[in-house]
Amino acid sequence: YTVLKKLCGKGLFINNGGTVTSVIKREEYFAAKSEAFVDDVFDGSLPAFLAAFTSKKKLSDKDIEELRKMIDNAKEGKDD
């Protein structure tokens, strides 16, 4: 109960007569957490994050193609 009450206080959930529901979608939550991580750890630099990520783990051709599509969509202002 205490955890849910705190999350309601942060605006993530709503308690309506004992029925607790989420205010944001799961994807929105993880997107916000990811953005906050990049901001906090890499001073908001996505290239610095990718450089750190790929220094130990190599990207597959599929990963690279998906990243290219995301970049192209971001340039065009589209959501995928």
Short mmCIF file of the C-alpha atoms (twelve columns), coordinates in Angstrom:
data_MODEL
# 
_entry.id   MODEL 
# 
loop_
_atom_site.group_PDB 
_atom_site.id 
_atom_site.type_symbol 
_atom_site.label_atom_id 
_atom_site.label_alt_id 
_atom_site.label_comp_id 
_atom_site.label_asym_id 
_atom_site.label_seq_id 
_atom_site.Cartn_x 
_atom_site.Cartn_y 
_atom_site.Cartn_z 
_atom_site.pdbx_PDB_model_num 
ATOM 1  C CA . TYR A 1  0.000   0.000  0.000   1 
ATOM 2  C CA . THR A 2  2.789   2.405  0.920   1 
ATOM 3  C CA . VAL A 3  4.544   1.909  -2.418  1 
ATOM 4  C CA . LEU A 4  1.330   2.449  -4.369  1 
ATOM 5  C CA . LYS A 5  0.562   5.537  -2.312  1 
ATOM 6  C CA . LYS A 6  3.998   6.974  -3.126  1 
ATOM 7  C CA . LEU A 7  3.565   6.194  -6.819  1 
ATOM 8  C CA . CYS A 8  0.151   7.874  -6.759  1 
ATOM 9  C CA . GLY A 9  1.806   10.880 -5.138  1 
ATOM 10 C CA . LYS A 10 4.316   10.997 -7.998  1 
ATOM 11 C CA . GLY A 11 1.487   10.959 -10.522 1 
ATOM 12 C CA . LEU A 12 2.269   7.548  -11.976 1 
ATOM 13 C CA . PHE A 13 -0.922  5.922  -10.697 1 
ATOM 14 C CA . ILE A 14 -4.413  7.017  -9.698  1 
ATOM 15 C CA . ASN A 15 -6.298  5.511  -6.770  1 
ATOM 16 C CA . ASN A 16 -9.997  5.735  -7.496  1 
ATOM 17 C CA . GLY A 17 -11.970 4.187  -4.644  1 
ATOM 18 C CA . GLY A 18 -9.381  1.461  -4.054  1 
ATOM 19 C CA . THR A 19 -8.877  0.691  -7.737  1 
ATOM 20 C CA . VAL A 20 -5.361  1.678  -8.753  1 
ATOM 21 C CA . THR A 21 -4.676  2.362  -12.433 1 
ATOM 22 C CA . SER A 22 -1.626  3.558  -14.342 1 
ATOM 23 C CA . VAL A 23 -1.558  7.088  -15.696 1 
ATOM 24 C CA . ILE A 24 1.180   6.463  -18.257 1 
ATOM 25 C CA . LYS A 25 1.912   3.556  -20.565 1 
ATOM 26 C CA . ARG A 26 4.730   1.174  -19.739 1 
ATOM 27 C CA . GLU A 27 6.680   2.311  -22.830 1 
ATOM 28 C CA . GLU A 28 6.372   5.965  -21.783 1 
ATOM 29 C CA . TYR A 29 7.698   5.133  -18.325 1 
ATOM 30 C CA . PHE A 30 10.735  3.264  -19.669 1 
ATOM 31 C CA . ALA A 31 11.395  5.980  -22.254 1 
ATOM 32 C CA . ALA A 32 11.441  8.600  -19.491 1 
ATOM 33 C CA . LYS A 33 13.715  6.444  -17.293 1 
ATOM 34 C CA . SER A 34 16.085  5.846  -20.218 1 
ATOM 35 C CA . GLU A 35 16.216  9.524  -21.053 1 
ATOM 36 C CA . ALA A 36 16.916  10.390 -17.413 1 
ATOM 37 C CA . PHE A 37 19.723  7.792  -17.336 1 
ATOM 38 C CA . VAL A 38 21.381  9.234  -20.458 1 
ATOM 39 C CA . ASP A 39 20.979  12.745 -19.034 1 
ATOM 40 C CA . ASP A 40 22.442  11.827 -15.644 1 
ATOM 41 C CA . VAL A 41 25.274  9.537  -16.708 1 
ATOM 42 C CA . PHE A 42 26.228  10.864 -20.145 1 
ATOM 43 C CA . ASP A 43 25.229  14.536 -19.806 1 
ATOM 44 C CA . GLY A 44 22.411  13.944 -22.281 1 
ATOM 45 C CA . SER A 45 24.739  12.715 -25.031 1 
ATOM 46 C CA . LEU A 46 23.217  9.813  -26.928 1 
ATOM 47 C CA . PRO A 47 26.424  9.317  -28.969 1 
ATOM 48 C CA . ALA A 48 28.416  9.016  -25.716 1 
ATOM 49 C CA . PHE A 49 25.925  6.435  -24.446 1 
ATOM 50 C CA . LEU A 50 26.151  4.425  -27.673 1 
ATOM 51 C CA . ALA A 51 29.950  4.592  -27.619 1 
ATOM 52 C CA . ALA A 52 29.984  3.215  -24.067 1 
ATOM 53 C CA . PHE A 53 27.381  0.573  -24.910 1 
ATOM 54 C CA . THR A 54 29.169  -0.658 -28.025 1 
ATOM 55 C CA . SER A 55 32.647  -0.658 -26.487 1 
ATOM 56 C CA . LYS A 56 31.969  -4.126 -25.010 1 
ATOM 57 C CA . LYS A 57 29.009  -5.345 -27.059 1 
ATOM 58 C CA . LYS A 58 29.095  -5.328 -30.823 1 
ATOM 59 C CA . LEU A 59 25.936  -4.503 -32.748 1 
ATOM 60 C CA . SER A 60 24.451  -7.000 -35.175 1 
ATOM 61 C CA . ASP A 61 23.536  -5.986 -38.711 1 
ATOM 62 C CA . LYS A 62 19.883  -6.133 -37.625 1 
ATOM 63 C CA . ASP A 63 20.569  -3.793 -34.672 1 
ATOM 64 C CA . ILE A 64 22.373  -1.336 -36.935 1 
ATOM 65 C CA . GLU A 65 19.521  -1.355 -39.461 1 
ATOM 66 C CA . GLU A 66 16.953  -0.756 -36.712 1 
ATOM 67 C CA . LEU A 67 19.018  2.151  -35.355 1 
ATOM 68 C CA . ARG A 68 19.281  3.634  -38.850 1 
ATOM 69 C CA . LYS A 69 15.501  3.448  -39.233 1 
ATOM 70 C CA . MET A 70 15.030  5.151  -35.856 1 
ATOM 71 C CA . ILE A 71 17.445  7.917  -36.837 1 
ATOM 72 C CA . ASP A 72 15.744  8.414  -40.192 1 
ATOM 73 C CA . ASN A 73 12.334  8.571  -38.510 1 
ATOM 74 C CA . ALA A 74 13.648  11.052 -35.930 1 
ATOM 75 C CA . LYS A 75 15.009  13.261 -38.737 1 
ATOM 76 C CA . GLU A 76 11.636  13.191 -40.458 1 
ATOM 77 C CA . GLY A 77 9.757   13.736 -37.201 1 
ATOM 78 C CA . LYS A 78 7.944   10.388 -37.366 1 
ATOM 79 C CA . ASP A 79 7.193   7.992  -34.527 1 
ATOM 80 C CA . ASP A 80 7.765   4.323  -35.323 1 
# 
